[in-house]
Amino acid sequence: MPFGWMRALKLSSAGSTNCISKRAKVSSFETLLVEDCVWLQYWVEFKNSADRDRYQVFVDNYTNDARVHGRFPRKNNNRIVNVPTWLNMWDVVGDESRVQVVLGLVFLGVCILNTLGLMLAKFLSAAPVAGLRRALGASRMDIIRQHLIEVMVVGILGGAAGLLLTLGGLAVLKGWLYSDFLVGSDNPDRVALVQAFVHMDVSVILFAIGLSLLTGVLAGLYPAYRIGRLAPATFLKTQ
Amino acid sequence: MEIRALFSALRRNKTGPILVAVQVAITLAVLVNVAYVVQQRIEEVNKPTGMDLEGLFWIATGTTARDYDYAAGVKADLSYLNSIPGVVAASIISNLPQTGGMTGLPFASNLETLQKPNGGTGALIYFGTDRLLDALGVRLVAGRNFELGAIKPPAADFEASLGDWAQEVIITRKMAEKLFPDGNAIGKPIYVGLINKSSTIVGIVDFMRAAPASGRFDDFVSQIVFAPIIPAGPNALYVVRAKPGQRAAVMREVEKNFANLQPGRFISRMKDYTRTAAEIRQGTRSSAIILAVVALFVLAVTVVGISGLAAFNVTTRTKQLGIRRAIGARKFHILRYFLVENWIITTCGAVLGCMLALAAGIKLSTMYEMERVPLYYFVGGVLLVWIVGLLAVLVPARRAASISPAVATRSV
């Protein structure tokens, strides 16, 4: 609806209305216009930051000018914030989500430690083979490279399995967390709109691949180094 | 017991045990804190409301007619709703409890308190008729209900309603205890901040909690002031309490008849309170489930880690184990060796984990404004880690115990 209609139809506003003068009594649309009240917020789109700076000057000049005529008695506090800053200001994300992110990272950490331990065990039990390769002329770097690649393959396979699991998890989220129950609406269109936020896109897939590679490297570096460092003779002579 | 051999083996191969111990530590820290947070959430979700959620439903009305006579409309709606045979009581209400909507004001037993900055006790306010308490299903334990003559007709808007404040109010016991710590609140004046009014307390309601809350908000949501005021229009909210088992039938009947009752006034939304109360708790419940599931996964991964280390040790020590068996060790000794070795690693992890949990708990408690994690959560966490650790190592340890002494005689 065009904004001008508000005045023509004398529509009331549902948001918070703060009036400079405590005595102001907003009983009708006319008084809202006459009294010095804040009941609108503005969205402005800028092409670049220079435009934004110019706009800041413009707004400051406006309030400075109005102060001469008795409005805005306090010092200028005109802030132009972009959407991310606005979300931060109102703490939209919330502690709850932050805790979940931290918990997710801790989970990843435990998994890395676990993989590290398992890989170390696996490599060491296959050490005689590595020893044989060294004896036949493979360099330390070759051994390290071979094992690092092995861990990264495991990491990528894990990442792929994780992506499949994520698909399943998203289905659960859609059906359960974002059902009409939580959305609080029986309207299927509205539920579908909210559910549309729960999806996997290319950036998520790329992130997952990158993360599983990184995880593989983190988990595999030490075991690969350990196995590469072993003297070939140790493993060739025993057992 | 071969304690010295055990420690010497641990010293020689430090990496594996250290990795497992660190995993155990992190797992314990996660488990202790998540268990506490989840327990708090469950408690928050399951706290009683004092309302008859099973019998209640609510109706929100809207109007398309410009000349809709709101005052007369509300009167007619309420007399219809109260006349349905399956209905215990129905009232108009200013805000729906158990939803996000809340309105509060500061109150005090004397004017001086209110004049101090931030003075007074905050309370939620609910406007309604003399049937409001019956409709919500809350219990009047002292004093009397509102008199019919005391009910204020609807004002032009919410501000005007506040300006024409009621002469009498009913408050919850929690509020009465806050305002009058040493005695009877009935008949005493109560002063209302911000709007500078006063009323007389005529009744006390046993208990009501208007929304799930924890920490310092828990008091606030059960400090409630009911005022006999018909809220301003043109849209109305009604709470209707049906007799046991008859809610669904009453709702169907209301849906069928309500629109024809008054032209220009329609039902914009209507929902039973079982669902409404569950909806506002759903976020808390979901996050508790997510936290618990992730914590269990962390535990599962650690079990795999413990098991993996033990299995690796069994494989690399096969020959030595065979020798031990050949020179007289019994199966039980082998089993015990692995269990004790694992117990030592787990315990080292648990000690470290308790410190981690404490640090994480302090951080969390400042974030959520909740109490520190009680000691018995740590005790429970350590016990759990011990038991799970022993179970995790049992399978590889039994495999070790079953190694035949003959292995020692073979050279691979």
XYZ file of C-alpha atoms in Angstrom, chain A residues 61 66 81 117 132 149 160 190 215:
9
model
C 21.847 19.061 8.947
C 15.186 21.688 13.432
C 22.813 1.305 10.374
C 43.563 -41.439 17.593
C 58.833 -52.147 3.622
C 45.886 -38.612 1.252
C 29.772 -36.973 1.851
C 2.823 -19.678 5.380
C 39.196 -31.918 9.297
